[in-house]
Amino acid sequence: MIWHSEPVEAIVRILKTNRQSGLTSDVIPTLREVHGYNVLPEPPRRSYFSIFIRQFLNPLIYLLLLAAGVAIYLGDVKDAGVILVVVLLNAIIGTVQEGRAENSLRSLRSLSTLKARVLRNATESSIEASELLPGDLIHLAAGDAVPTDLRILTAAGAMATESALTGESLPVAKSAAAIAVDAQLGERTNMLYAGTFLTMGRVLGIAVATGLKNEIGKIASLTALTKTAPTSLEKKIHRFGRDLLFAAVFLFFAVLVVGWWRGISMSEIFMVAVSQTVSLVPEGLPVAMTVALAIGVQRMAGRKTIVRRLSAVESLGSVTTICTDKTGTLTRNEMVVTALAVFSDGVTKDLEVTGEGYAPAGNISWRDASDEKDSNNSLRQILMASALCNDAQNILVENDGSKAAAWKVLGDPTEGALITLAAKSGMNVEATRLQYPRTFEFPFDSDAKMMATGHLVDGEGVVFVKGAPESLLSLASGDLSAIRAKAEQMASKALRVLAIGIVQAERATSFDDFRGKLKIIGLVGQMDPPRSEVKDSIRECRQAGIRTVMITGDHRATAIAIARELDIYRDGDLVIDGSELASQFGHQFTKLQQVSVFARVQPAQKQQIVDALQAAGQVVAMTGDGVNDAPALAKADVGVAMGITGTEVAKEASKIVITDDRFSTIVSAIQEGRLVYSNIKKLILFLFVTSIDEVFILFLALIAGYSPPLTAVHILWINLVTEGVLTINLVMEPPEGDEMLRPPVAPDQPLLDRALLSRIPLMVIASVISVFGWFLWRTHQGVAHDIVQTETFTALAVSQWYNVLNCRCAKTSVFHQNFFSNKWLLLGLVVANLLHFAVIYVPWMNQFFHTVPLSIESFFAIGIVASLVLWVEEARKFFVRRKAREGQ
């Protein structure tokens, strides 16, 4: 059924209810069987076991498990045990971090149960909203949450805020009249939807859809059908693991062929081939990457960000476009009076109003100081009207006096802004209401678009009227051109304009009694202002190569005004609204890079926009808080939900939850994501160079006919212990300071990109020359093989200690870096030295790791030779810096 276009009588008949008695007990069981309960299916809670199993879905883990299986088959239980411990440790760390995110998200959920006042069996009672059925008659008053989708039967001065569903920040006037079939969701003024609130007036409505059949349920179903895209890091790891697997298989068979050519027995060469394969796999990479992401999660938690999916941390660093909602994210979601025009003696006089939110802190100042003396009485009347012709209750509620944003208004946001305006002048609103009680009132009428209240002021009857300027102008007399022009001027700045009028009268029966008598004394301009910090954050995004696109359900003019003020919209940019998307989608989206604002957008269209951006090669972060944002949040590369104003549907669809609802927090999270990715790249460079070093050293020895210079257990020790105490600390590197000056990471950029690949050859050549050269020199000196193996093992370890310093920065010299900026890395180097000394000098470790004690002189000589990799990299950095200076 298209409920909004049907007459009320037809709807009552279709739903088989009665306007006098509501549903009766004899039909409720049948209806319950057909429609069930008015609830959305709760998303399945991920168990720790399922999270744990998910950690193994990684190509690198598959390769490690394969290596462990081969080692067990060959009877090398020690090596297999070490590999399996690494895999298990990686899974535990990932499970703990993602489990924490799930718990943090659950702690944000509201525990309250929504109630509804319903008419059943001719008796009004309060029941849980989950019990509602189609055909129930429901009473709502100002401040009530709408429990399910309703068709309005009767309405008195009703207005509802629907931002969670439509994105429209201003309350919408509601009435019972049927409207056109093709009316958009935000235009259905005779409907109320679950998840919205009545801010003014009273409503009697009939439930027309419950559970998954109401608008929230439809969007939840759409979200459930939306396949969550793998993160950028997950794609890159899959590609990296696949390439590594091919390389390992190729290396395995290459070693077998060379061994056959050298005449080595198949059993012996098979074990060497396994050692080579193990050496190629950076066993510490899964653990180190998980730790890198976990550290990013912890840092983000300190910045008000909950990460629900560990790999989403890195995806933030790849974001190229942020699609952001307007209301509550870019703006405060609080109506504020920012402009005031006073009419006195036929002259317009302007005032400026400062202050944020509903806090009674700010100033009301005349733009021309000479206006103050003659117009103070008119200003006083406007302020009195703002306080008295107003139904907002409890005035201002302050939960935390230290923050202006903690001030809340109970009632219509527009009226809350007027109360705040009066309070900013120093008026005690409660005392003023007690001093001038209402003698009569005309509640807000959605057709007349006005409200009026009568009072006795200084013994005379005074009526204050507020409403739409065109409505008050129809009741006023005289030359109104200046007022009309001023109202149009204020509206052109995307302000919501209210007119304030006054009538000298003690009684009245309708608004018509004021015709020709009303005197308009002023205009009030309101808006939902941008958050103060957002403009700087958007500028920072531009510098970082990230485009910000506003997607909102708000009106075109309002969206453009806010976007222009925040520097999202610039001259020449395109603005598209929802009505244009269906007919011009293909044409307009050929110029996707020019669109900076999407206005009056429907829920399904948000997902369309994300799809189009992703098809154009963009990595999209989508922010939102409403139910209408959920499908797009699920579809985006990084869905970012708001923790305070966000609905549960939005939070469940997202990968990241911002607990303070600030756009600047999203930008901070992107900066952290870039840092995490940068540190992961440093980590991969360090590990991959070590792996290639080991492969070349073993392969050269095999080709030259020498006994293996390293055993499998030596390789595992370096990969897991020597590297392990350094890699985990390398990912703790602090920011270099230019993270938000770099371009976004390209979605198709591999983990081993051109920049890293250009550094690897020099590092590998330097390491192999020093380590394999030492092995050849000592072997030709006739030194015992067990000593040579131990020295080669030590030389390889020491070269990696130097190399980890090389990997800290691609351009800055090791000697110009603050060595103590990463104290964890310094500690790691100390621990690595101590552990290696233990392997060489502790007797029982000698036996396990096939080592022998070395002389201290040999140890220091090895340290000098192995430093070659440091000096070669320092030379490369010098030429890079010089080239950069010459290019400036």
PDB file of C-alpha atoms in Angstrom, residues 51-305:
ATOM      1  CA  ILE A  51      36.704 -14.000  15.478  1.00  0.00           C
ATOM      2  CA  PHE A  52      39.584 -16.363  16.314  1.00  0.00           C
ATOM      3  CA  ILE A  53      38.948 -18.555  13.237  1.00  0.00           C
ATOM      4  CA  ARG A  54      38.807 -15.434  11.037  1.00  0.00           C
ATOM      5  CA  GLN A  55      42.416 -14.616  11.941  1.00  0.00           C
ATOM      6  CA  PHE A  56      43.595 -17.671   9.984  1.00  0.00           C
ATOM      7  CA  LEU A  57      42.031 -16.483   6.697  1.00  0.00           C
ATOM      8  CA  ASN A  58      45.286 -15.024   5.435  1.00  0.00           C
ATOM      9  CA  PRO A  59      47.502 -16.296   2.572  1.00  0.00           C
ATOM     10  CA  LEU A  60      50.659 -15.811   4.644  1.00  0.00           C
ATOM     11  CA  ILE A  61      49.162 -17.958   7.385  1.00  0.00           C
ATOM     12  CA  TYR A  62      48.354 -20.656   4.796  1.00  0.00           C
ATOM     13  CA  LEU A  63      51.997 -20.627   3.696  1.00  0.00           C
ATOM     14  CA  LEU A  64      53.266 -20.892   7.264  1.00  0.00           C
ATOM     15  CA  LEU A  65      50.918 -23.784   8.013  1.00  0.00           C
ATOM     16  CA  LEU A  66      52.131 -25.521   4.857  1.00  0.00           C
ATOM     17  CA  ALA A  67      55.749 -25.063   5.937  1.00  0.00           C
ATOM     18  CA  ALA A  68      54.909 -26.429   9.394  1.00  0.00           C
ATOM     19  CA  GLY A  69      53.209 -29.450   7.824  1.00  0.00           C
ATOM     20  CA  VAL A  70      56.249 -30.205   5.660  1.00  0.00           C
ATOM     21  CA  ALA A  71      58.552 -29.843   8.677  1.00  0.00           C
ATOM     22  CA  ILE A  72      56.438 -32.319  10.674  1.00  0.00           C
ATOM     23  CA  TYR A  73      56.439 -34.744   7.746  1.00  0.00           C
ATOM     24  CA  LEU A  74      60.227 -34.573   7.684  1.00  0.00           C
ATOM     25  CA  GLY A  75      60.407 -35.130  11.448  1.00  0.00           C
ATOM     26  CA  ASP A  76      61.580 -31.595  12.260  1.00  0.00           C
ATOM     27  CA  VAL A  77      59.112 -31.071  15.119  1.00  0.00           C
ATOM     28  CA  LYS A  78      61.097 -28.185  16.668  1.00  0.00           C
ATOM     29  CA  ASP A  79      60.828 -25.985  13.568  1.00  0.00           C
ATOM     30  CA  ALA A  80      57.183 -26.870  13.088  1.00  0.00           C
ATOM     31  CA  GLY A  81      56.447 -26.044  16.740  1.00  0.00           C
ATOM     32  CA  VAL A  82      58.016 -22.598  16.465  1.00  0.00           C
ATOM     33  CA  ILE A  83      56.014 -21.796  13.313  1.00  0.00           C
ATOM     34  CA  LEU A  84      52.751 -22.944  14.900  1.00  0.00           C
ATOM     35  CA  VAL A  85      53.419 -20.845  18.017  1.00  0.00           C
ATOM     36  CA  VAL A  86      53.808 -17.774  15.769  1.00  0.00           C
ATOM     37  CA  VAL A  87      50.543 -18.507  13.953  1.00  0.00           C
ATOM     38  CA  LEU A  88      48.710 -19.014  17.245  1.00  0.00           C
ATOM     39  CA  LEU A  89      50.142 -15.803  18.726  1.00  0.00           C
ATOM     40  CA  ASN A  90      48.969 -13.854  15.673  1.00  0.00           C
ATOM     41  CA  ALA A  91      45.432 -15.245  16.023  1.00  0.00           C
ATOM     42  CA  ILE A  92      45.265 -14.467  19.751  1.00  0.00           C
ATOM     43  CA  ILE A  93      46.369 -10.844  19.304  1.00  0.00           C
ATOM     44  CA  GLY A  94      43.856 -10.275  16.489  1.00  0.00           C
ATOM     45  CA  THR A  95      41.040 -11.892  18.463  1.00  0.00           C
ATOM     46  CA  VAL A  96      41.687  -9.795  21.576  1.00  0.00           C
ATOM     47  CA  GLN A  97      41.714  -6.528  19.592  1.00  0.00           C
ATOM     48  CA  GLU A  98      38.578  -7.213  17.553  1.00  0.00           C
ATOM     49  CA  GLY A  99      36.826  -8.589  20.622  1.00  0.00           C
ATOM     50  CA  ARG A 100      37.563  -5.358  22.474  1.00  0.00           C
ATOM     51  CA  ALA A 101      36.043  -3.374  19.616  1.00  0.00           C
ATOM     52  CA  GLU A 102      32.859  -5.463  19.771  1.00  0.00           C
ATOM     53  CA  ASN A 103      32.595  -4.904  23.532  1.00  0.00           C
ATOM     54  CA  SER A 104      33.172  -1.157  23.158  1.00  0.00           C
ATOM     55  CA  LEU A 105      30.413  -0.966  20.579  1.00  0.00           C
ATOM     56  CA  ARG A 106      27.967  -2.873  22.756  1.00  0.00           C
ATOM     57  CA  SER A 107      28.625  -0.446  25.606  1.00  0.00           C
ATOM     58  CA  LEU A 108      27.294   2.383  23.400  1.00  0.00           C
ATOM     59  CA  ARG A 109      23.898   0.781  22.957  1.00  0.00           C
ATOM     60  CA  SER A 110      20.915   2.176  24.756  1.00  0.00           C
ATOM     61  CA  LEU A 111      19.285  -0.143  27.264  1.00  0.00           C
ATOM     62  CA  SER A 112      15.965   1.696  27.427  1.00  0.00           C
ATOM     63  CA  THR A 113      12.717   0.145  26.182  1.00  0.00           C
ATOM     64  CA  LEU A 114      10.430   2.315  24.065  1.00  0.00           C
ATOM     65  CA  LYS A 115       6.788   2.578  25.184  1.00  0.00           C
ATOM     66  CA  ALA A 116       3.738   3.564  23.157  1.00  0.00           C
ATOM     67  CA  ARG A 117       0.309   4.927  24.163  1.00  0.00           C
ATOM     68  CA  VAL A 118      -2.147   2.796  22.233  1.00  0.00           C
ATOM     69  CA  LEU A 119      -5.928   2.518  21.989  1.00  0.00           C
ATOM     70  CA  ARG A 120      -7.103  -1.090  22.208  1.00  0.00           C
ATOM     71  CA  ASN A 121     -10.536  -2.407  23.186  1.00  0.00           C
ATOM     72  CA  ALA A 122     -11.686   1.247  23.516  1.00  0.00           C
ATOM     73  CA  THR A 123      -9.153   1.711  26.332  1.00  0.00           C
ATOM     74  CA  GLU A 124      -5.930   3.726  26.192  1.00  0.00           C
ATOM     75  CA  SER A 125      -2.899   2.007  27.711  1.00  0.00           C
ATOM     76  CA  SER A 126       0.894   2.032  27.554  1.00  0.00           C
ATOM     77  CA  ILE A 127       2.557  -0.994  25.948  1.00  0.00           C
ATOM     78  CA  GLU A 128       6.034  -1.830  24.695  1.00  0.00           C
ATOM     79  CA  ALA A 129       6.621  -0.701  21.134  1.00  0.00           C
ATOM     80  CA  SER A 130       7.582  -4.252  20.188  1.00  0.00           C
ATOM     81  CA  GLU A 131       3.943  -5.282  20.799  1.00  0.00           C
ATOM     82  CA  LEU A 132       2.509  -2.910  18.184  1.00  0.00           C
ATOM     83  CA  LEU A 133       0.581  -4.263  15.190  1.00  0.00           C
ATOM     84  CA  PRO A 134      -0.690  -2.718  11.937  1.00  0.00           C
ATOM     85  CA  GLY A 135      -4.048  -1.121  12.742  1.00  0.00           C
ATOM     86  CA  ASP A 136      -3.085   0.044  16.252  1.00  0.00           C
ATOM     87  CA  LEU A 137      -4.173   3.611  17.078  1.00  0.00           C
ATOM     88  CA  ILE A 138      -1.293   5.477  18.739  1.00  0.00           C
ATOM     89  CA  HIS A 139      -1.278   8.805  20.602  1.00  0.00           C
ATOM     90  CA  LEU A 140       1.875  10.939  20.464  1.00  0.00           C
ATOM     91  CA  ALA A 141       2.731  14.241  22.158  1.00  0.00           C
ATOM     92  CA  ALA A 142       5.688  16.613  21.858  1.00  0.00           C
ATOM     93  CA  GLY A 143       8.916  14.831  22.814  1.00  0.00           C
ATOM     94  CA  ASP A 144       7.623  11.311  22.086  1.00  0.00           C
ATOM     95  CA  ALA A 145       9.617   8.918  19.934  1.00  0.00           C
ATOM     96  CA  VAL A 146       7.656   7.462  17.010  1.00  0.00           C
ATOM     97  CA  PRO A 147       7.479   3.701  17.714  1.00  0.00           C
ATOM     98  CA  THR A 148       6.644   2.483  14.188  1.00  0.00           C
ATOM     99  CA  ASP A 149       5.470   3.841  10.833  1.00  0.00           C
ATOM    100  CA  LEU A 150       2.195   5.736  11.253  1.00  0.00           C
ATOM    101  CA  ARG A 151      -0.353   7.345   8.953  1.00  0.00           C
ATOM    102  CA  ILE A 152      -1.606  10.476  10.707  1.00  0.00           C
ATOM    103  CA  LEU A 153      -5.356  10.494  11.434  1.00  0.00           C
ATOM    104  CA  THR A 154      -5.460  13.807  13.298  1.00  0.00           C
ATOM    105  CA  ALA A 155      -2.754  16.357  14.065  1.00  0.00           C
ATOM    106  CA  ALA A 156      -2.659  19.534  16.152  1.00  0.00           C
ATOM    107  CA  GLY A 157       0.353  21.798  15.690  1.00  0.00           C
ATOM    108  CA  ALA A 158       2.499  18.755  14.979  1.00  0.00           C
ATOM    109  CA  MET A 159       6.112  18.903  13.876  1.00  0.00           C
ATOM    110  CA  ALA A 160       8.607  16.050  13.736  1.00  0.00           C
ATOM    111  CA  THR A 161      12.364  15.824  13.361  1.00  0.00           C
ATOM    112  CA  GLU A 162      13.283  13.168  10.788  1.00  0.00           C
ATOM    113  CA  SER A 163      17.039  13.683  10.419  1.00  0.00           C
ATOM    114  CA  ALA A 164      17.836  10.064  11.347  1.00  0.00           C
ATOM    115  CA  LEU A 165      15.800   8.864   8.369  1.00  0.00           C
ATOM    116  CA  THR A 166      15.913  11.632   5.745  1.00  0.00           C
ATOM    117  CA  GLY A 167      18.921  13.735   6.778  1.00  0.00           C
ATOM    118  CA  GLU A 168      16.704  16.843   6.962  1.00  0.00           C
ATOM    119  CA  SER A 169      17.941  18.863   9.955  1.00  0.00           C
ATOM    120  CA  LEU A 170      14.820  21.034  10.432  1.00  0.00           C
ATOM    121  CA  PRO A 171      11.552  19.720  11.913  1.00  0.00           C
ATOM    122  CA  VAL A 172       8.788  19.000   9.393  1.00  0.00           C
ATOM    123  CA  ALA A 173       5.194  20.170   9.863  1.00  0.00           C
ATOM    124  CA  LYS A 174       2.710  17.274   9.901  1.00  0.00           C
ATOM    125  CA  SER A 175      -0.987  17.038   8.972  1.00  0.00           C
ATOM    126  CA  ALA A 176      -3.561  14.380   8.106  1.00  0.00           C
ATOM    127  CA  ALA A 177      -4.316  15.340   4.491  1.00  0.00           C
ATOM    128  CA  ALA A 178      -3.538  12.810   1.751  1.00  0.00           C
ATOM    129  CA  ILE A 179      -0.710  13.778  -0.594  1.00  0.00           C
ATOM    130  CA  ALA A 180       0.543  12.829  -4.053  1.00  0.00           C
ATOM    131  CA  VAL A 181       1.540   9.240  -4.784  1.00  0.00           C
ATOM    132  CA  ASP A 182       5.013  10.219  -6.011  1.00  0.00           C
ATOM    133  CA  ALA A 183       5.951  12.288  -2.919  1.00  0.00           C
ATOM    134  CA  GLN A 184       9.487  11.593  -1.713  1.00  0.00           C
ATOM    135  CA  LEU A 185      10.082  10.282   1.801  1.00  0.00           C
ATOM    136  CA  GLY A 186      10.937  13.721   3.210  1.00  0.00           C
ATOM    137  CA  GLU A 187       7.798  15.216   1.621  1.00  0.00           C
ATOM    138  CA  ARG A 188       5.267  12.807   3.143  1.00  0.00           C
ATOM    139  CA  THR A 189       3.833  15.214   5.667  1.00  0.00           C
ATOM    140  CA  ASN A 190       1.000  12.876   6.687  1.00  0.00           C
ATOM    141  CA  MET A 191       3.338  10.096   7.772  1.00  0.00           C
ATOM    142  CA  LEU A 192       5.490   9.530  10.865  1.00  0.00           C
ATOM    143  CA  TYR A 193       8.318   7.006  10.770  1.00  0.00           C
ATOM    144  CA  ALA A 194       9.983   4.814  13.363  1.00  0.00           C
ATOM    145  CA  GLY A 195      13.199   6.326  14.694  1.00  0.00           C
ATOM    146  CA  THR A 196      11.945   9.930  14.438  1.00  0.00           C
ATOM    147  CA  PHE A 197      10.565  12.254  17.149  1.00  0.00           C
ATOM    148  CA  LEU A 198       7.570  14.536  17.539  1.00  0.00           C
ATOM    149  CA  THR A 199       8.934  17.931  18.588  1.00  0.00           C
ATOM    150  CA  MET A 200       5.676  19.887  18.772  1.00  0.00           C
ATOM    151  CA  GLY A 201       1.926  19.319  19.016  1.00  0.00           C
ATOM    152  CA  ARG A 202      -0.131  16.150  19.252  1.00  0.00           C
ATOM    153  CA  VAL A 203      -0.917  13.314  16.841  1.00  0.00           C
ATOM    154  CA  LEU A 204      -3.285  10.399  16.602  1.00  0.00           C
ATOM    155  CA  GLY A 205      -1.889   7.933  14.112  1.00  0.00           C
ATOM    156  CA  ILE A 206      -2.580   4.440  12.859  1.00  0.00           C
ATOM    157  CA  ALA A 207       0.247   1.919  12.591  1.00  0.00           C
ATOM    158  CA  VAL A 208       0.641   0.890   8.964  1.00  0.00           C
ATOM    159  CA  ALA A 209       3.899  -1.097   9.026  1.00  0.00           C
ATOM    160  CA  THR A 210       5.921  -2.817  11.720  1.00  0.00           C
ATOM    161  CA  GLY A 211       9.253  -4.629  12.051  1.00  0.00           C
ATOM    162  CA  LEU A 212      11.055  -5.252   8.782  1.00  0.00           C
ATOM    163  CA  LYS A 213       8.137  -3.752   6.818  1.00  0.00           C
ATOM    164  CA  ASN A 214       8.576  -0.209   8.117  1.00  0.00           C
ATOM    165  CA  GLU A 215      11.080   2.201   6.557  1.00  0.00           C
ATOM    166  CA  ILE A 216      13.822   1.396   9.084  1.00  0.00           C
ATOM    167  CA  GLY A 217      13.242  -2.316   8.491  1.00  0.00           C
ATOM    168  CA  LYS A 218      13.505  -1.880   4.711  1.00  0.00           C
ATOM    169  CA  ILE A 219      16.818  -0.054   5.076  1.00  0.00           C
ATOM    170  CA  ALA A 220      18.073  -2.663   7.541  1.00  0.00           C
ATOM    171  CA  SER A 221      17.211  -5.372   4.988  1.00  0.00           C
ATOM    172  CA  LEU A 222      19.006  -3.428   2.258  1.00  0.00           C
ATOM    173  CA  THR A 223      22.030  -3.112   4.530  1.00  0.00           C
ATOM    174  CA  ALA A 224      22.013  -6.851   5.251  1.00  0.00           C
ATOM    175  CA  LEU A 225      22.048  -7.578   1.515  1.00  0.00           C
ATOM    176  CA  THR A 226      24.977  -5.219   0.948  1.00  0.00           C
ATOM    177  CA  LYS A 227      28.176  -7.193   0.719  1.00  0.00           C
ATOM    178  CA  THR A 228      30.873  -5.661   2.890  1.00  0.00           C
ATOM    179  CA  ALA A 229      33.899  -5.021   0.718  1.00  0.00           C
ATOM    180  CA  PRO A 230      37.287  -6.366   1.846  1.00  0.00           C
ATOM    181  CA  THR A 231      39.579  -3.641   3.100  1.00  0.00           C
ATOM    182  CA  SER A 232      42.492  -2.360   1.058  1.00  0.00           C
ATOM    183  CA  LEU A 233      44.961  -4.094   3.355  1.00  0.00           C
ATOM    184  CA  GLU A 234      43.128  -7.425   3.098  1.00  0.00           C
ATOM    185  CA  LYS A 235      43.306  -7.199  -0.698  1.00  0.00           C
ATOM    186  CA  LYS A 236      47.008  -6.336  -0.616  1.00  0.00           C
ATOM    187  CA  ILE A 237      47.862  -9.097   1.852  1.00  0.00           C
ATOM    188  CA  HIS A 238      45.985 -11.592  -0.302  1.00  0.00           C
ATOM    189  CA  ARG A 239      47.918 -10.444  -3.378  1.00  0.00           C
ATOM    190  CA  PHE A 240      51.236 -10.401  -1.487  1.00  0.00           C
ATOM    191  CA  GLY A 241      50.626 -13.861  -0.025  1.00  0.00           C
ATOM    192  CA  ARG A 242      49.664 -15.242  -3.440  1.00  0.00           C
ATOM    193  CA  ASP A 243      52.827 -13.843  -5.055  1.00  0.00           C
ATOM    194  CA  LEU A 244      54.922 -15.130  -2.178  1.00  0.00           C
ATOM    195  CA  LEU A 245      53.369 -18.574  -2.518  1.00  0.00           C
ATOM    196  CA  PHE A 246      54.278 -18.703  -6.228  1.00  0.00           C
ATOM    197  CA  ALA A 247      57.808 -17.515  -5.416  1.00  0.00           C
ATOM    198  CA  ALA A 248      58.181 -20.152  -2.681  1.00  0.00           C
ATOM    199  CA  VAL A 249      57.025 -22.963  -4.984  1.00  0.00           C
ATOM    200  CA  PHE A 250      59.367 -21.772  -7.721  1.00  0.00           C
ATOM    201  CA  LEU A 251      62.278 -21.557  -5.263  1.00  0.00           C
ATOM    202  CA  PHE A 252      61.501 -25.020  -3.878  1.00  0.00           C
ATOM    203  CA  PHE A 253      61.737 -26.666  -7.291  1.00  0.00           C
ATOM    204  CA  ALA A 254      64.716 -24.529  -8.317  1.00  0.00           C
ATOM    205  CA  VAL A 255      66.648 -25.840  -5.293  1.00  0.00           C
ATOM    206  CA  LEU A 256      65.702 -29.428  -6.177  1.00  0.00           C
ATOM    207  CA  VAL A 257      66.937 -28.933  -9.746  1.00  0.00           C
ATOM    208  CA  VAL A 258      70.231 -27.375  -8.603  1.00  0.00           C
ATOM    209  CA  GLY A 259      70.697 -30.131  -6.009  1.00  0.00           C
ATOM    210  CA  TRP A 260      70.122 -32.802  -8.647  1.00  0.00           C
ATOM    211  CA  TRP A 261      72.615 -30.994 -10.898  1.00  0.00           C
ATOM    212  CA  ARG A 262      75.147 -30.898  -8.044  1.00  0.00           C
ATOM    213  CA  GLY A 263      74.634 -34.617  -7.377  1.00  0.00           C
ATOM    214  CA  ILE A 264      73.229 -34.163  -3.850  1.00  0.00           C
ATOM    215  CA  SER A 265      71.011 -36.942  -2.519  1.00  0.00           C
ATOM    216  CA  MET A 266      67.271 -36.281  -2.797  1.00  0.00           C
ATOM    217  CA  SER A 267      66.614 -36.611   0.980  1.00  0.00           C
ATOM    218  CA  GLU A 268      69.334 -34.047   1.767  1.00  0.00           C
ATOM    219  CA  ILE A 269      68.373 -31.583  -0.965  1.00  0.00           C
ATOM    220  CA  PHE A 270      64.688 -31.858  -0.010  1.00  0.00           C
ATOM    221  CA  MET A 271      65.517 -30.586   3.475  1.00  0.00           C
ATOM    222  CA  VAL A 272      67.596 -27.765   1.993  1.00  0.00           C
ATOM    223  CA  ALA A 273      64.655 -26.852  -0.259  1.00  0.00           C
ATOM    224  CA  VAL A 274      62.366 -26.684   2.783  1.00  0.00           C
ATOM    225  CA  SER A 275      64.921 -24.449   4.535  1.00  0.00           C
ATOM    226  CA  GLN A 276      64.970 -22.167   1.502  1.00  0.00           C
ATOM    227  CA  THR A 277      61.176 -22.012   1.437  1.00  0.00           C
ATOM    228  CA  VAL A 278      61.076 -21.236   5.153  1.00  0.00           C
ATOM    229  CA  SER A 279      63.713 -18.533   4.664  1.00  0.00           C
ATOM    230  CA  LEU A 280      61.586 -16.855   1.986  1.00  0.00           C
ATOM    231  CA  VAL A 281      58.523 -16.624   4.252  1.00  0.00           C
ATOM    232  CA  PRO A 282      58.774 -13.749   6.771  1.00  0.00           C
ATOM    233  CA  GLU A 283      57.254 -15.677   9.672  1.00  0.00           C
ATOM    234  CA  GLY A 284      57.131 -12.611  11.870  1.00  0.00           C
ATOM    235  CA  LEU A 285      55.073 -10.602   9.368  1.00  0.00           C
ATOM    236  CA  PRO A 286      51.550 -11.740  10.402  1.00  0.00           C
ATOM    237  CA  VAL A 287      52.271 -11.077  14.084  1.00  0.00           C
ATOM    238  CA  ALA A 288      54.018  -7.775  13.402  1.00  0.00           C
ATOM    239  CA  MET A 289      51.226  -6.555  11.111  1.00  0.00           C
ATOM    240  CA  THR A 290      48.613  -7.506  13.663  1.00  0.00           C
ATOM    241  CA  VAL A 291      50.583  -5.668  16.341  1.00  0.00           C
ATOM    242  CA  ALA A 292      50.927  -2.624  14.045  1.00  0.00           C
ATOM    243  CA  LEU A 293      47.164  -2.550  13.528  1.00  0.00           C
ATOM    244  CA  ALA A 294      46.527  -3.189  17.233  1.00  0.00           C
ATOM    245  CA  ILE A 295      48.766  -0.261  18.175  1.00  0.00           C
ATOM    246  CA  GLY A 296      46.839   1.870  15.693  1.00  0.00           C
ATOM    247  CA  VAL A 297      43.595   0.722  17.333  1.00  0.00           C
ATOM    248  CA  GLN A 298      44.895   1.722  20.775  1.00  0.00           C
ATOM    249  CA  ARG A 299      46.041   5.129  19.531  1.00  0.00           C
ATOM    250  CA  MET A 300      42.685   5.677  17.846  1.00  0.00           C
ATOM    251  CA  ALA A 301      40.850   4.701  21.020  1.00  0.00           C
ATOM    252  CA  GLY A 302      42.658   7.601  22.675  1.00  0.00           C
ATOM    253  CA  ARG A 303      41.283   9.787  19.883  1.00  0.00           C
ATOM    254  CA  LYS A 304      37.647   8.780  20.398  1.00  0.00           C
ATOM    255  CA  THR A 305      37.612   6.095  17.685  1.00  0.00           C
TER     256      THR A 305
END
